[in-house]
Coordinates of C-alpha atoms and ligand atoms in Angstrom, one line a residue:
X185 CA 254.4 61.9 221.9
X186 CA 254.8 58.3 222.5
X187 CA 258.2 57.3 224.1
X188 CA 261.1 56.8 221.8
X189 CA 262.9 53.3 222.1
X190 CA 266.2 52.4 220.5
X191 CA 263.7 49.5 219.5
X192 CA 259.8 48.7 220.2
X193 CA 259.2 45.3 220.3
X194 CA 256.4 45.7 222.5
X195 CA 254.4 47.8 219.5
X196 CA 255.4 45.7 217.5
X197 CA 253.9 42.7 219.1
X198 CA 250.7 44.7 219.7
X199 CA 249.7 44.5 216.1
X200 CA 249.8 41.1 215.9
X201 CA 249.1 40.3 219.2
X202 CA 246.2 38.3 218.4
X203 CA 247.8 35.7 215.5
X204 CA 250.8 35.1 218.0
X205 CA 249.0 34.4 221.0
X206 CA 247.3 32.0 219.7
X207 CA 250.1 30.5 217.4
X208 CA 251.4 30.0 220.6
X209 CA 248.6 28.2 222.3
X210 CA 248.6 26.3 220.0
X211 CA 252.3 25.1 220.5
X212 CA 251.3 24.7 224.1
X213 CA 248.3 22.0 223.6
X214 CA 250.4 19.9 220.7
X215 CA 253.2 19.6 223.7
X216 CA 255.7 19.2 221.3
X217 CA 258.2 21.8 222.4
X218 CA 261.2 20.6 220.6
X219 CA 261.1 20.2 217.2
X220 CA 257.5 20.5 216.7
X221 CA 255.2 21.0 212.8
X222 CA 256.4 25.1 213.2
X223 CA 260.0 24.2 213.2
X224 CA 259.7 22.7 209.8
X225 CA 257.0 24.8 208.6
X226 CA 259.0 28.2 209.6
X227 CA 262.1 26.3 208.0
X228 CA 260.6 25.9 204.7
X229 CA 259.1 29.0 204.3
X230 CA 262.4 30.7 205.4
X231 CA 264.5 28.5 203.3
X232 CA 261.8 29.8 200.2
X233 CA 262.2 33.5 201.2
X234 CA 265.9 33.5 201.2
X235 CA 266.2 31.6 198.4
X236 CA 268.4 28.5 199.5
X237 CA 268.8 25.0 198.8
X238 CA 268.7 24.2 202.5
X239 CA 267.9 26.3 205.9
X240 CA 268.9 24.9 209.4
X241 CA 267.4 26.6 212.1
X242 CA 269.1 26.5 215.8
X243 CA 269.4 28.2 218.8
X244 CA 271.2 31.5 217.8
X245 CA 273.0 33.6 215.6
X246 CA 276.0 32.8 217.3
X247 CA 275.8 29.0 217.2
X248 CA 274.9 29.6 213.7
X249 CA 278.4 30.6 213.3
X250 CA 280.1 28.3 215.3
X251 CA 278.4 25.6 213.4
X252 CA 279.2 26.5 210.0
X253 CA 282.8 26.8 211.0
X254 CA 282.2 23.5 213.1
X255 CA 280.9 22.0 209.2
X256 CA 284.4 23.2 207.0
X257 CA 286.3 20.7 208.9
X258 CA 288.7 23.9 209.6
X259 CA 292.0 22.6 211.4
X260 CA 294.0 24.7 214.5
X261 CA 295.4 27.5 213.4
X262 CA 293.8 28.1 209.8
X263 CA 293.3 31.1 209.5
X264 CA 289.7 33.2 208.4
X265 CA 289.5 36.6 207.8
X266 CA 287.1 38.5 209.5
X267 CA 286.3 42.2 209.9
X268 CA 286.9 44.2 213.0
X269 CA 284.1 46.1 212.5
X270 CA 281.8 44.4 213.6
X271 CA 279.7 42.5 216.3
X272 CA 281.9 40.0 218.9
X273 CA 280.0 37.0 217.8
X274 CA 281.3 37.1 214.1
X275 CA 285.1 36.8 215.4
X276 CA 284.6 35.0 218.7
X277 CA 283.3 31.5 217.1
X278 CA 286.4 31.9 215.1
X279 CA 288.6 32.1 218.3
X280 CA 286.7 29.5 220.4
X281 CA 287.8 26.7 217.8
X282 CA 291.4 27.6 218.1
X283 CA 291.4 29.0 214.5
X284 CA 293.1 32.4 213.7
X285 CA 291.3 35.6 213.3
X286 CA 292.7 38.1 210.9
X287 CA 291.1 40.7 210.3
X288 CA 290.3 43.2 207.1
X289 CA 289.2 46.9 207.2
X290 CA 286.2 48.0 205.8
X291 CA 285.0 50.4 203.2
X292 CA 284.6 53.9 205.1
X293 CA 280.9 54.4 203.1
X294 CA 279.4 50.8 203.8
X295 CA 280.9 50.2 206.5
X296 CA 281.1 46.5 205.2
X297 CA 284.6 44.4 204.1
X298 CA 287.4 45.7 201.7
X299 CA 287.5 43.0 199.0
X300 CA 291.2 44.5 198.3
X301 CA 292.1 44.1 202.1
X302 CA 291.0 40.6 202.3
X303 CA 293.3 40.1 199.1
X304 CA 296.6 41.5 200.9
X305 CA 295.8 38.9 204.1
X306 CA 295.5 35.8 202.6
X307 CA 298.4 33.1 203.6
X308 CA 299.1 29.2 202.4
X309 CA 296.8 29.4 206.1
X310 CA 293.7 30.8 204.9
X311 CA 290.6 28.7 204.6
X312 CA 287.6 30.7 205.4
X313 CA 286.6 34.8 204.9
X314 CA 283.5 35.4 207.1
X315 CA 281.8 38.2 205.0
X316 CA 279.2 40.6 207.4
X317 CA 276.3 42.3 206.0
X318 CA 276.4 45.1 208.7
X319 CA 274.0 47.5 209.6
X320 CA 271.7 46.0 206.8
X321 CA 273.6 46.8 203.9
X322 CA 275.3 43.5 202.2
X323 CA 279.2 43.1 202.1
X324 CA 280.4 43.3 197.9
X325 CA 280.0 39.2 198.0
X326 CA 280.9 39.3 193.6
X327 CA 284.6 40.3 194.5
X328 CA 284.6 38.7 198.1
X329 CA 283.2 35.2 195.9
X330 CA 286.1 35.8 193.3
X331 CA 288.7 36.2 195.9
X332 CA 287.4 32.9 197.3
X333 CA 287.1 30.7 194.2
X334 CA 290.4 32.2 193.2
X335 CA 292.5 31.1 196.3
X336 CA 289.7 27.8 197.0
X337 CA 287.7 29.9 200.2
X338 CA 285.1 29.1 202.0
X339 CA 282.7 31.9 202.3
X340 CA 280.2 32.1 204.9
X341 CA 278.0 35.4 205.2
X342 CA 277.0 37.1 208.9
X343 CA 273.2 37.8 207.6
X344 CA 272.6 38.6 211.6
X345 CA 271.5 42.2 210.6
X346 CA 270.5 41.7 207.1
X347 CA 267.3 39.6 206.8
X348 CA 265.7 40.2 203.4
X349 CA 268.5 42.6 202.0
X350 CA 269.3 41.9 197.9
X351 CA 272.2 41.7 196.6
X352 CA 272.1 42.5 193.0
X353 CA 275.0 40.8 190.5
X354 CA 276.7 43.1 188.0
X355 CA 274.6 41.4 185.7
X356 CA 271.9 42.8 187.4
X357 CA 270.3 39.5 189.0
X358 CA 269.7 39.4 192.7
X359 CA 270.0 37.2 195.4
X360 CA 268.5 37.8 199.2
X361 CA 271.9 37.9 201.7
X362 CA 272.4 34.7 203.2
X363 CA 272.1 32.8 200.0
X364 CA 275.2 33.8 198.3
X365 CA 278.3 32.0 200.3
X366 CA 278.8 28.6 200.5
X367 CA 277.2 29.0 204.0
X368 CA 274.7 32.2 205.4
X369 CA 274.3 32.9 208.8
X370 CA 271.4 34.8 211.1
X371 CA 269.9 35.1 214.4
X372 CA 266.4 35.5 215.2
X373 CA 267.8 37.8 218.2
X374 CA 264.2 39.9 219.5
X375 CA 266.1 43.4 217.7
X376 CA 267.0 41.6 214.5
X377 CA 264.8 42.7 211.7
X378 CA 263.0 39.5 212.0
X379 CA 262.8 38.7 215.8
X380 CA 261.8 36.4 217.8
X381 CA 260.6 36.5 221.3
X382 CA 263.7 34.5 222.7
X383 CA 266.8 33.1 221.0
X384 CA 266.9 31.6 217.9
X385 CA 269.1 31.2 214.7
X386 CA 268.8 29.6 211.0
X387 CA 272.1 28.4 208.7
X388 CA 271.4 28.0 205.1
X389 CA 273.7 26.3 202.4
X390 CA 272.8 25.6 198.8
X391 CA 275.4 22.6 198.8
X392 CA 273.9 19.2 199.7
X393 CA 276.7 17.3 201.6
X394 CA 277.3 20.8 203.4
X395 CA 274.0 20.8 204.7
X396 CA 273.7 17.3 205.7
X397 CA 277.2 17.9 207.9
X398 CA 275.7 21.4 209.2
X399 CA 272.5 19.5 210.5
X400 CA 274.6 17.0 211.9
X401 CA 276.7 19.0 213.7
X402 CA 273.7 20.9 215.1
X403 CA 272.7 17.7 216.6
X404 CA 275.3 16.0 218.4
X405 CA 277.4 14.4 215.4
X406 CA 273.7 12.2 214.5
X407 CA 271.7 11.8 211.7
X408 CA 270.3 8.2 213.0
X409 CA 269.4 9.2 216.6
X410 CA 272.2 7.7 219.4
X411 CA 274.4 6.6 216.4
X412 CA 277.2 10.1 216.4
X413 CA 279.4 10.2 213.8
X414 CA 280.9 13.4 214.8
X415 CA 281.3 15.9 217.5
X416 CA 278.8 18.7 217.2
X417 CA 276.5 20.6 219.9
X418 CA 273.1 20.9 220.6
X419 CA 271.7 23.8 219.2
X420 CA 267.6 23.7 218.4
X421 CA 265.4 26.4 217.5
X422 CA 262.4 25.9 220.1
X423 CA 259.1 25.4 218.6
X424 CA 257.5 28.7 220.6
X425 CA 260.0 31.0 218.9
X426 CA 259.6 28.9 215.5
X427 CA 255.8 29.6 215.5
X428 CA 256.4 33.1 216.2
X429 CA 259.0 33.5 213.3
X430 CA 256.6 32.0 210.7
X431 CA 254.2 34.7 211.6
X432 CA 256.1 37.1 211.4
X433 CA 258.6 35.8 208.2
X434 CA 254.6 37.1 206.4
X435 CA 255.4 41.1 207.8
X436 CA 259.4 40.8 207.0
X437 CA 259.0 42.7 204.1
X438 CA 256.5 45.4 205.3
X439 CA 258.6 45.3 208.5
X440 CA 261.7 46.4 206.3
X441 CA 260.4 48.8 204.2
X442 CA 259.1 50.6 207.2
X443 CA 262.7 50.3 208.2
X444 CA 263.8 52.1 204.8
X445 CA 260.8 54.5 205.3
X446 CA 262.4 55.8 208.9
X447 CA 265.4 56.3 207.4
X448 CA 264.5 58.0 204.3
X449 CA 263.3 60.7 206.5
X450 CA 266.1 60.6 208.5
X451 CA 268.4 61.0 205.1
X452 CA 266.1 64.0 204.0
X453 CA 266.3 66.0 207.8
X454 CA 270.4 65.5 207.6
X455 CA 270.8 65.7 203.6
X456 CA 274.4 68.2 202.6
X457 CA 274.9 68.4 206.4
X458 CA 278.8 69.2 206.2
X459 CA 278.9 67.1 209.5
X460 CA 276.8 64.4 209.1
X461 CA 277.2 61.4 206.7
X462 CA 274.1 59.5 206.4
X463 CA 273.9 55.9 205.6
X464 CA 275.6 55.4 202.0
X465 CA 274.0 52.5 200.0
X466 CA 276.1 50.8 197.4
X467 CA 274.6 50.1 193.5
X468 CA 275.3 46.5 194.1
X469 CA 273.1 46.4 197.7
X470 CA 269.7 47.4 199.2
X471 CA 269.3 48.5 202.8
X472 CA 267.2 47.2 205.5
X473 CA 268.4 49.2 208.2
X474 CA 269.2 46.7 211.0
X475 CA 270.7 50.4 212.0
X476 CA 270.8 53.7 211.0
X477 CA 274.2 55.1 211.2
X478 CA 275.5 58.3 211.0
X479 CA 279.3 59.5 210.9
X480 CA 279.8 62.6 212.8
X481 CA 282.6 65.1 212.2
X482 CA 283.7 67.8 214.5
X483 CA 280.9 67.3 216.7
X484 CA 281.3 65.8 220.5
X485 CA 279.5 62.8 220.4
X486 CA 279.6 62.4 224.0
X487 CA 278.2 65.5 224.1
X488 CA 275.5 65.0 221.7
X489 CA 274.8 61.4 223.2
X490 CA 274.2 63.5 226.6
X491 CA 272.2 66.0 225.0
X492 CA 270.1 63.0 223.5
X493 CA 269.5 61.2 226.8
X494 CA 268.4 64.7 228.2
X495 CA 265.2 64.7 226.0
X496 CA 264.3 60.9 226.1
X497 CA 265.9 60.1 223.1
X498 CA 268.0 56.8 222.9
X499 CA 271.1 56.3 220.7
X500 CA 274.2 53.8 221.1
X501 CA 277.4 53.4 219.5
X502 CA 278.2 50.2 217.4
X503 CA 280.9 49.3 218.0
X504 CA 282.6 51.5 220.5
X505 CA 285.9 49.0 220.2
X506 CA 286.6 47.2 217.2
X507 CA 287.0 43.1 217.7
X508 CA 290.9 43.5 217.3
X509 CA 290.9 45.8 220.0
X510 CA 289.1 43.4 222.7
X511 CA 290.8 42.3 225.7
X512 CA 289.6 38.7 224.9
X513 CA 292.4 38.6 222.0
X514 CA 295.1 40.3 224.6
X515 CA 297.2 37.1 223.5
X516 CA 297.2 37.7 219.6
X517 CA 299.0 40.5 220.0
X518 CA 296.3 42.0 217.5
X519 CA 296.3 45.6 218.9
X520 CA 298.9 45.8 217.2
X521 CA 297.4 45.3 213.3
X522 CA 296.8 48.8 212.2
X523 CA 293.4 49.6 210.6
X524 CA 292.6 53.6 210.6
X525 CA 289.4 52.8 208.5
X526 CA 288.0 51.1 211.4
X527 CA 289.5 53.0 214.1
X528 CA 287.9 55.9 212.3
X529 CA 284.4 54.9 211.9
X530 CA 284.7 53.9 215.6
X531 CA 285.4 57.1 217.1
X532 CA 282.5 58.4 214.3
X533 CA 279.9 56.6 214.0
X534 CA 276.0 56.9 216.0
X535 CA 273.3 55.0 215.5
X536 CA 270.2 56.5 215.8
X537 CA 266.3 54.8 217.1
X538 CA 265.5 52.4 214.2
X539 CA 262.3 50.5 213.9
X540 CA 259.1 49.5 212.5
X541 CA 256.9 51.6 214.8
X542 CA 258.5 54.9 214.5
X543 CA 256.2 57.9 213.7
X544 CA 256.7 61.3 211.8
X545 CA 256.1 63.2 215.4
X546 CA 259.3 61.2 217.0
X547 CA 261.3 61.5 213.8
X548 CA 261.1 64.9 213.9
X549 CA 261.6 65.5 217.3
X550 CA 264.9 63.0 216.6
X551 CA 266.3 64.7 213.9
X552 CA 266.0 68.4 215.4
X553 CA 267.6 67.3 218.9
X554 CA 270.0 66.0 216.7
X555 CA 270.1 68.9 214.4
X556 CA 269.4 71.4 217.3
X557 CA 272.8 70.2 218.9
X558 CA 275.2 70.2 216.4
X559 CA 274.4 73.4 214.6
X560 CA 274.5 75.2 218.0
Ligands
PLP113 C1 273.3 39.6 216.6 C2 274.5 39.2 215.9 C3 275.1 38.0 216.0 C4 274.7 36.9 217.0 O1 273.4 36.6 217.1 P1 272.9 36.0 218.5 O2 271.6 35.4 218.1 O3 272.8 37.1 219.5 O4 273.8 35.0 219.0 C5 276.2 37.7 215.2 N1 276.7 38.5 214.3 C6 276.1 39.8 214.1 C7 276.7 40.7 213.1 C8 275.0 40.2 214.9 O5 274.5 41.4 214.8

C-alpha cells in the first residue's frame, strides 16, 4: 500500500508534472517574476470560474482578508462578527486592525455560522460579518445576506477551504462561494483544494468602486504608480505560483469530485454508526471536502488518534481551541463568551486523510483502523 498522507501534493504534482514544469520554465525565460502574462491570465480565468465581477489575486489567504477589511474603510472598534470555529486567520486580520471580534456559534451539523446567532450580536457597532465556508461546505449566505442588507453589513466570505463549492438560492439558482458577499476571500495555500506550490491568495468583489479600492490597497494606496492615495500593503501573487494555479484552475473540478468521491466511501464505511457523525451537507450547499470531519461520541479520541499514528495513518484535529479561546485575545476578556456549540464540536470533531490521490486500498485500511478501534 502506498503511504497515507493527511495530504499528497507530491502525487498530485506527478500527474502533471510535465505541463507545470514547463509552465514554469517558461516564467523563468520571460524574467518577469512579478506580475507577469500568468498573473492576469490565471486572474481572468479564476475571476470566470467563480463567477465574479472582479478577482484580485495576492500573496495569501490571509492578506486576502486583511485587505478586504483594509477596503470597508472600517473604523477602531467596529465591530465584525466572526465565528470561533474556525481557522486563526479569519479572526486575527479582524484584531490586527484594532477592530472588535465577536464571535457567533455555529450550526452543530455544518459546522458553518448560526444566522440566528449573528442576529442576537449585532450592536449600533457592527459593520462587517465575516461568513466561513468551512471544511468545504458553504455558510447559509441567503439568511447571513438578509441579516446584512437588513442592518446595512458588509459581508465578506472566507472561501479559504471552499474553492468551487455551489451555493444554491432557495430559488434554486446557484452561485460558486466567493461570489456571493460584497467581498470573497481564498488562499491558494499548497493543501487548499486548489494549491499552489508556495503562497498565494485571490479577493473577488462584484462591486466596481470596491474593487478598484481592494487593488489599491493591495498595492501601496496606488493606482498611478508612486502617486498613493492610501495606505495599503504589498501583497502580489508571484508569477511562478500564478502559472501554476492556471494549470491547475483546468483539474479543480476533477480534483473536487475526487474529493467528494473519498468521502462518499468514507460516509458508506461509517453510515448508522451510533458514534460517528459523518459530514452532514445542507440542501442549500455542496461539499468539496477541504476536510472530512467526523464527530465522535463516547470514543477517546486521544486514544483513537494514538491508535491511528500506530498504523501509519495521519489524522489532526481542526480546531483543537476555538479562536475565542486563544491566548492572543487574553485582553478581550473573550473566554468568557459562552458558546457550547463550539466548545462541543471542539472536543468532537476528527478529520480524517482527504485528497485527490487517495485509493480504495488506503480507504479501506482507514475506515477499519477507524472502525476497528472504536467498536473494540
Ligand atoms: C488557510 C486559511 C486561511 C489563510 O490562508 P493563508 O493562505 O494560509 O494565509 C484563512 N482562512 C481559512 C478558513 C483558512 O483555512
Amino acid at each position: 500500500m502506498r503511504p497515507i498522507q493527511m495530504v499528497d501534493t507530491k502525487s498530485q504534482y506527478l500527474k502533471i508534472k510535465e505541463q507545470i514544469d514547463s509552465a514554469i520554465l517558461d516564467v523563468l525565460d520571460s524574467a518577469a517574476y512579478i506580475n507577469g502574462k500568468a498573473v492576469t491570465q490565471f486572474s481572468n480565468n479564476l475571476n470566470a470560474y467563480v463567477g465574479s465581477k472582479h478577482t484580485i489575486t495576492c500573496a495569501n489567504g490571509t492578506d486576502a482578508l486583511q485587505i478586504a477589511m483594509m477596503a470597508l474603510d472600517l473604523q477602531i472598534g467596529d465591530e465584525v462578527i466572526t465565528p470561533s470555529f474556525t481557522y486563526i486567520a479569519t479572526t486575527e486580520a479582524v484584531a490586527l486592525l484594532k477592530l472588535k471580534p465577536v464571535f457567533a456559534e455555529v450550526d452543530k451539523d455544518t459546522f458553518c455560522m448560526d444566522p440566528e446567532s449573528v442576529k442576537k450580536l449585532i450592536t449600533p457597532k457592527t459593520k462587517a460579518i465575516v461568513a466561513v465556508h468551512l471544511y468545504g461546505h458553504a455558510a447559509p449566505m441567503e439568511a447571513i445576506m438578509k441579516i446584512a442588507k437588513e442592518h446595512n453589513l458588509f459581508v465578506i466570505e472566507d472561501n479559504a477551504q471552499a474553492i468551487g463549492c455551489e451555493y444554491i438560492f432557495s430559488d434554486g439558482s446557484k452561485k460558486k462561494t466567493g461570489s456571493i458577499g460584497h467581498i470573497g476571500c481564498t488562499s491558494f495555500y499548497p493543501s487548499k483544494n486548489l494549491g499552489a506550490y508556495g503562497d498565494g491568495g485571490a479577493i473577488f468583489t462584484n462591486d466596481d468602486a470596491l474593487a478598484i479600492k481592494l487593488k489599491m490597497v493591495a498595492n501601496h494606496g496606488q493606482i498611478t504608480r508612486y502617486y498613493h492615495d492610501l495606505v495599503g500593503c504589498n501583497s502580489r501573487l508571484d508569477t511562478i505560483q500564478a502559472a501554476i494555479l492556471d494549470i491547475k484552475l483546468k483539474h479543480l473540478d476533477a480534483y473536487n469530485a475526487a474529493r467528494q468521491n473519498a468521502a462518499a466511501f468514507y460516509n458508506r464505511a461509517f453510515a448508522n454508526h451510533p458514534k460517528i457523525k459523518t459530514p452532514v451537507v445542507a440542501n442549500y450547499s455542496t461539499h468539496v471536502y477541504h476536510q472530512y470531519t467526523l464527530q465522535l461520541t463516547d470514543v477517546n479520541r486521544d486514544k483513537l488518534q494514538e491508535c491511528l499514528t500506530e498504523h501509519k495513518i495521519p489524522s489532526m484535529i481542526y480546531y483543537p481551541v476555538p479562536v475565542h479561546r486563544q491566548k492572543m485575545f487574553d485582553n478581550l476578556g473573550l473566554d468568557k463568551v459562552e458558546m457550547p456549540i463550539t466548545d462541543e464540536l471542539t472536543s468532537k470533531v476528527i478529520s480524517l486523510p482527504i485528497h485527490t490521490e487517495l485509493d480504495e486500498e488506503q480507504l479501506n485500511f482507514i475506515t477499519s483502523q477507524v472502525l476497528n478501534f472504536i467498536n473494540n
